[in-house]
Amino acid sequence: MSESTLGRDTPQVNARAKVLGRATYTGDIKLPGMLFGKVLRSPYPSARIVAIDTSAALALPGVKAVVTGEDAPAARWGIAHKDRHILAKGRVRFAGEEVAAVAAVSEKIARDALDLIRVTYQEDVPILSTEEALDPEAPPLHDGDNNVSHQIRFHRGDVDAAFARAHCVHEQTYTTHAQYPGYMEPMGTVAWLDADERLQVWASTQSVFLARARLAGALEIPVSRIRVMAPAIGGGFGGKIVEDANTLVAALLALKVKAPVRLVNDRLEDFLAACSSLPERITLRLGMDREGRIVAKDVHIVADCGAYSGLCAEIMHVSAMRSDNMHRLEHVRCDAKLVYTNNPPHGAFRGFGGTQMLFALNSHIDTMAHMLGLDPVAVHRLNAIGVGETSVHGWKIGSTGLLQCLTQCTQAVGWDYLRDRPKTGSRHRGFGVATAMHVSGNRTIGNWDGSTVFLKVNEDGRVVVHCAEGDMGQGAMTMLAQIVAHELDIPLSHVHVSSPDTDISPYAIGSLASRVTIVSGNAAIVAAQAARVQLLEVAESLLGVDVQDLVLAGGGVHVKDQPSKRRTLAELVRQHIWRHGGEGLQVKGTWDAQTVMFDKESLMGNIAPAYSFAAQAVEVEVDTETGQVQVLQSFVADDCGKALNPMAVHGQSSGAAAQAIGWTLYEQLHLEGGRLANTDFADYTMPTIDALPEMRSGIVESMDPNGPYGAKGASETAILPGAPAIANAVFDAVGVRIVDLPITPEKVLAALKTQAASGVRHA
């Protein structure tokens, strides 16, 4: 028997290629006659384009093409709203918007050509806040809109009556800010026309098929005339689901020059172009009974999508609804508005709207627990939804390890025996805890959330897997290889997972909504089991024994009671080919969850096959003289259903927690008059190793009934509780509640000053 790697620490199958520098990223691709693209961006957040003169740039030796919005098709691109051109037409709506692009024989010449393009602008007064945008007198950013890009409203139960019965009611407004994805590899594309004039695209994308659809729509080309391939990807964190215009601009240039064009953002360009996470202002009102049970919830959200909507409508939907399903609620009301401004566009980021709302909700629960004289952990336990229950929005909970996550993380940091230590001197320590919920799959794009896996068993008995679910470093390829190797009982090294390719791979939505493990993992099981059936059928004819008496194991098939009577997989595959009516052994497996697309009117529906949970406990030290907050301990417990690869789960949990610490304490995009002021890592402060504690994490295995071997998503949930856990710990340490992220020393000192003046410890 080959030893299965399922449930065991397993290095990623592509790790060796990466550490040896052999993995090919978009920026590594070189093609004969390849040109280099560069983009001219608007210096203004709002202006009318009066004229563009490209003649001097075109005259520069080495320049092969200069394109503007007039060279692009009239079609617009976007998700919920098609509101954006490939290159600006008529006006610019944010500082950094793509206005023109150059293709030249070198990057230097392309950059020089940008300086020769003369754009005449008529600058307008920009709208830089949601308050300005919602003013009835404000001019619309887009024709026919009132600057509200999207709105969500729902009302379950009798919220007002429930508040009237509540023992404790609290209302607070929280603000969250944008976070840059911070991936190692900036966005890049290589595009060219092949001999048949089909558009060939290499792109650093989380979804080759969504990228193909976007190219087809914006360029007005049939999808079958476009091929999108994903090389190795140096991180995505949501920022490469709907990429910036990079892929579209590269393709437009390639169509213009009919030669390969490589367009790779440098870090400055990536800061200007990448979609950062969605800033939200959340006003939350909760009612609780004496025991801490949530009896009423009322939420108002105003979110700033920036100049274009992108995925922000879907992100705000998550903020508005997802956290409701974590608790036993009956009476819930929400009004959420997504607003256009002249700020840079925002979009998907790991956690996808959950981080924003869970900061507010967990901070609120902690506040009210103190108001009621209760342990916050006890309040979380009291309200946690259980297995077999259906949430207020119709979500069916097949598995949850939330209570175990709470126990695991609080015990790990010493919650019970360290929390009541006396606070002396200028450095005070405090503890905080928070909980989270996330989907594992999501039937909201359309009425399908499935995956298909192709398996090809070669004549040597080894397997090639074709699947278009993206691997951006989280380990999707390894997971698929583990499952196929387990089902066919062959070594992991005998399975090769091909990179996503729209010409070869079966259709897939891609790497988003923590869906890859549950949907493609299940599809891989179906495909591998189909391969088993065919292998056993061939063995039956060769060995003259009924299938029921055969065992597939150890790279071959043998008779149950006669192990020596055996055929290798290689022999069986060759026999499958070399016979009358024979063919190569190729199978497919498709899996689509039995979930329910939400009703557009009621927003009810069981949208995911599984739901993941997490809890995090932290210990912080707050310097009351400087306001500096340091995280001393962090432990996040992740309910991933079943850890198919514990090493990968711990890696994802630790990385997510580190990003949460960065968002909470250090990272902030600074806009000055709508222009981004910190556009590199020298000025945008991400936490380095010396700013982080030892990143500890634990795994809770709740064994989801719909997951492959019980597994569900394990890459996003762990980012969600970090910010409120830290905010709650700051309150525990010094008695001030920071509701406006990030938690900076200046805000802490200001709050301490206010506290000293009032003499009141603020909840």
PDB file of N, CA, C and O in Angstrom, residues 410-441:
ATOM      1  N   THR A 410      -8.499  30.479  23.891  1.00  0.00           N
ATOM      2  CA  THR A 410      -8.410  31.121  25.207  1.00  0.00           C
ATOM      3  C   THR A 410      -7.490  30.348  26.148  1.00  0.00           C
ATOM      4  O   THR A 410      -6.729  30.949  26.923  1.00  0.00           O
ATOM      5  N   GLN A 411      -7.541  29.030  26.072  1.00  0.00           N
ATOM      6  CA  GLN A 411      -6.618  28.245  26.894  1.00  0.00           C
ATOM      7  C   GLN A 411      -5.176  28.490  26.483  1.00  0.00           C
ATOM      8  O   GLN A 411      -4.273  28.554  27.328  1.00  0.00           O
ATOM      9  N   ALA A 412      -4.948  28.661  25.179  1.00  0.00           N
ATOM     10  CA  ALA A 412      -3.579  28.819  24.675  1.00  0.00           C
ATOM     11  C   ALA A 412      -2.916  30.093  25.183  1.00  0.00           C
ATOM     12  O   ALA A 412      -1.689  30.122  25.381  1.00  0.00           O
ATOM     13  N   VAL A 413      -3.706  31.160  25.389  1.00  0.00           N
ATOM     14  CA  VAL A 413      -3.105  32.436  25.826  1.00  0.00           C
ATOM     15  C   VAL A 413      -3.220  32.654  27.329  1.00  0.00           C
ATOM     16  O   VAL A 413      -2.758  33.680  27.845  1.00  0.00           O
ATOM     17  N   GLY A 414      -3.832  31.715  28.049  1.00  0.00           N
ATOM     18  CA  GLY A 414      -3.973  31.883  29.494  1.00  0.00           C
ATOM     19  C   GLY A 414      -5.085  32.821  29.886  1.00  0.00           C
ATOM     20  O   GLY A 414      -4.969  33.575  30.870  1.00  0.00           O
ATOM     21  N   TRP A 415      -6.177  32.777  29.154  1.00  0.00           N
ATOM     22  CA  TRP A 415      -7.303  33.698  29.374  1.00  0.00           C
ATOM     23  C   TRP A 415      -7.800  33.652  30.823  1.00  0.00           C
ATOM     24  O   TRP A 415      -8.013  34.704  31.447  1.00  0.00           O
ATOM     25  N   ASP A 416      -8.007  32.506  31.376  1.00  0.00           N
ATOM     26  CA  ASP A 416      -8.642  32.390  32.693  1.00  0.00           C
ATOM     27  C   ASP A 416      -7.730  32.794  33.847  1.00  0.00           C
ATOM     28  O   ASP A 416      -8.192  33.346  34.839  1.00  0.00           O
ATOM     29  N   TYR A 417      -6.424  32.510  33.734  1.00  0.00           N
ATOM     30  CA  TYR A 417      -5.573  32.738  34.902  1.00  0.00           C
ATOM     31  C   TYR A 417      -4.652  33.954  34.771  1.00  0.00           C
ATOM     32  O   TYR A 417      -4.031  34.371  35.755  1.00  0.00           O
ATOM     33  N   LEU A 418      -4.548  34.548  33.571  1.00  0.00           N
ATOM     34  CA  LEU A 418      -3.697  35.728  33.416  1.00  0.00           C
ATOM     35  C   LEU A 418      -4.493  37.019  33.254  1.00  0.00           C
ATOM     36  O   LEU A 418      -3.955  38.109  33.432  1.00  0.00           O
ATOM     37  N   ARG A 419      -5.775  36.885  32.934  1.00  0.00           N
ATOM     38  CA  ARG A 419      -6.550  38.051  32.528  1.00  0.00           C
ATOM     39  C   ARG A 419      -6.751  39.071  33.654  1.00  0.00           C
ATOM     40  O   ARG A 419      -6.876  40.265  33.397  1.00  0.00           O
ATOM     41  N   ASP A 420      -6.777  38.617  34.872  1.00  0.00           N
ATOM     42  CA  ASP A 420      -7.061  39.528  35.982  1.00  0.00           C
ATOM     43  C   ASP A 420      -5.804  40.011  36.702  1.00  0.00           C
ATOM     44  O   ASP A 420      -5.877  40.475  37.846  1.00  0.00           O
ATOM     45  N   ARG A 421      -4.650  39.929  36.029  1.00  0.00           N
ATOM     46  CA  ARG A 421      -3.428  40.447  36.641  1.00  0.00           C
ATOM     47  C   ARG A 421      -3.550  41.947  36.903  1.00  0.00           C
ATOM     48  O   ARG A 421      -4.132  42.685  36.094  1.00  0.00           O
ATOM     49  N   PRO A 422      -2.987  42.439  37.994  1.00  0.00           N
ATOM     50  CA  PRO A 422      -3.039  43.890  38.244  1.00  0.00           C
ATOM     51  C   PRO A 422      -2.235  44.654  37.188  1.00  0.00           C
ATOM     52  O   PRO A 422      -1.234  44.158  36.667  1.00  0.00           O
ATOM     53  N   LYS A 423      -2.710  45.851  36.856  1.00  0.00           N
ATOM     54  CA  LYS A 423      -2.052  46.682  35.840  1.00  0.00           C
ATOM     55  C   LYS A 423      -1.311  47.801  36.557  1.00  0.00           C
ATOM     56  O   LYS A 423      -1.919  48.702  37.136  1.00  0.00           O
ATOM     57  N   THR A 424       0.012  47.740  36.525  1.00  0.00           N
ATOM     58  CA  THR A 424       0.840  48.724  37.205  1.00  0.00           C
ATOM     59  C   THR A 424       1.844  49.306  36.224  1.00  0.00           C
ATOM     60  O   THR A 424       2.122  48.727  35.174  1.00  0.00           O
ATOM     61  N   GLY A 425       2.405  50.452  36.589  1.00  0.00           N
ATOM     62  CA  GLY A 425       3.409  51.087  35.750  1.00  0.00           C
ATOM     63  C   GLY A 425       2.799  51.706  34.509  1.00  0.00           C
ATOM     64  O   GLY A 425       1.578  51.907  34.400  1.00  0.00           O
ATOM     65  N   SER A 426       3.644  51.993  33.520  1.00  0.00           N
ATOM     66  CA  SER A 426       3.171  52.661  32.298  1.00  0.00           C
ATOM     67  C   SER A 426       2.820  51.689  31.184  1.00  0.00           C
ATOM     68  O   SER A 426       2.226  52.084  30.174  1.00  0.00           O
ATOM     69  N   ARG A 427       3.169  50.426  31.344  1.00  0.00           N
ATOM     70  CA  ARG A 427       2.872  49.426  30.318  1.00  0.00           C
ATOM     71  C   ARG A 427       1.830  48.448  30.868  1.00  0.00           C
ATOM     72  O   ARG A 427       2.110  47.701  31.797  1.00  0.00           O
ATOM     73  N   HIS A 428       0.661  48.505  30.288  1.00  0.00           N
ATOM     74  CA  HIS A 428      -0.437  47.667  30.764  1.00  0.00           C
ATOM     75  C   HIS A 428      -0.727  46.560  29.759  1.00  0.00           C
ATOM     76  O   HIS A 428      -0.739  46.798  28.546  1.00  0.00           O
ATOM     77  N   ARG A 429      -1.001  45.378  30.281  1.00  0.00           N
ATOM     78  CA  ARG A 429      -1.313  44.246  29.419  1.00  0.00           C
ATOM     79  C   ARG A 429      -2.804  43.921  29.491  1.00  0.00           C
ATOM     80  O   ARG A 429      -3.448  44.105  30.531  1.00  0.00           O
ATOM     81  N   GLY A 430      -3.320  43.432  28.364  1.00  0.00           N
ATOM     82  CA  GLY A 430      -4.724  43.075  28.311  1.00  0.00           C
ATOM     83  C   GLY A 430      -4.969  41.947  27.329  1.00  0.00           C
ATOM     84  O   GLY A 430      -4.142  41.682  26.445  1.00  0.00           O
ATOM     85  N   PHE A 431      -6.121  41.292  27.491  1.00  0.00           N
ATOM     86  CA  PHE A 431      -6.501  40.170  26.637  1.00  0.00           C
ATOM     87  C   PHE A 431      -7.775  40.510  25.874  1.00  0.00           C
ATOM     88  O   PHE A 431      -8.648  41.221  26.375  1.00  0.00           O
ATOM     89  N   GLY A 432      -7.876  39.978  24.679  1.00  0.00           N
ATOM     90  CA  GLY A 432      -9.088  40.140  23.887  1.00  0.00           C
ATOM     91  C   GLY A 432      -9.377  38.885  23.097  1.00  0.00           C
ATOM     92  O   GLY A 432      -8.471  38.119  22.752  1.00  0.00           O
ATOM     93  N   VAL A 433     -10.663  38.679  22.803  1.00  0.00           N
ATOM     94  CA  VAL A 433     -11.075  37.516  22.042  1.00  0.00           C
ATOM     95  C   VAL A 433     -12.113  37.950  21.024  1.00  0.00           C
ATOM     96  O   VAL A 433     -12.827  38.951  21.213  1.00  0.00           O
ATOM     97  N   ALA A 434     -12.186  37.226  19.923  1.00  0.00           N
ATOM     98  CA  ALA A 434     -13.189  37.507  18.890  1.00  0.00           C
ATOM     99  C   ALA A 434     -13.467  36.218  18.135  1.00  0.00           C
ATOM    100  O   ALA A 434     -12.642  35.297  18.112  1.00  0.00           O
ATOM    101  N   THR A 435     -14.646  36.171  17.507  1.00  0.00           N
ATOM    102  CA  THR A 435     -15.045  34.989  16.747  1.00  0.00           C
ATOM    103  C   THR A 435     -15.399  35.388  15.321  1.00  0.00           C
ATOM    104  O   THR A 435     -15.609  36.563  15.014  1.00  0.00           O
ATOM    105  N   ALA A 436     -15.474  34.371  14.444  1.00  0.00           N
ATOM    106  CA  ALA A 436     -15.695  34.668  13.027  1.00  0.00           C
ATOM    107  C   ALA A 436     -16.372  33.506  12.328  1.00  0.00           C
ATOM    108  O   ALA A 436     -16.291  32.359  12.770  1.00  0.00           O
ATOM    109  N   MET A 437     -17.004  33.843  11.216  1.00  0.00           N
ATOM    110  CA  MET A 437     -17.637  32.861  10.347  1.00  0.00           C
ATOM    111  C   MET A 437     -17.343  33.232   8.910  1.00  0.00           C
ATOM    112  O   MET A 437     -17.276  34.420   8.562  1.00  0.00           O
ATOM    113  N   HIS A 438     -17.183  32.223   8.057  1.00  0.00           N
ATOM    114  CA  HIS A 438     -16.953  32.464   6.639  1.00  0.00           C
ATOM    115  C   HIS A 438     -17.611  31.345   5.850  1.00  0.00           C
ATOM    116  O   HIS A 438     -17.939  30.288   6.408  1.00  0.00           O
ATOM    117  N   VAL A 439     -17.822  31.585   4.569  1.00  0.00           N
ATOM    118  CA  VAL A 439     -18.383  30.544   3.705  1.00  0.00           C
ATOM    119  C   VAL A 439     -17.276  29.636   3.195  1.00  0.00           C
ATOM    120  O   VAL A 439     -16.100  29.985   3.199  1.00  0.00           O
ATOM    121  N   SER A 440     -17.681  28.467   2.746  1.00  0.00           N
ATOM    122  CA  SER A 440     -16.785  27.564   2.031  1.00  0.00           C
ATOM    123  C   SER A 440     -17.518  27.192   0.748  1.00  0.00           C
ATOM    124  O   SER A 440     -18.248  26.218   0.672  1.00  0.00           O
ATOM    125  N   GLY A 441     -17.327  28.018  -0.276  1.00  0.00           N
ATOM    126  CA  GLY A 441     -18.167  27.983  -1.462  1.00  0.00           C
ATOM    127  C   GLY A 441     -19.226  29.059  -1.331  1.00  0.00           C
ATOM    128  O   GLY A 441     -19.511  29.544  -0.229  1.00  0.00           O
TER     129      GLY A 441
END
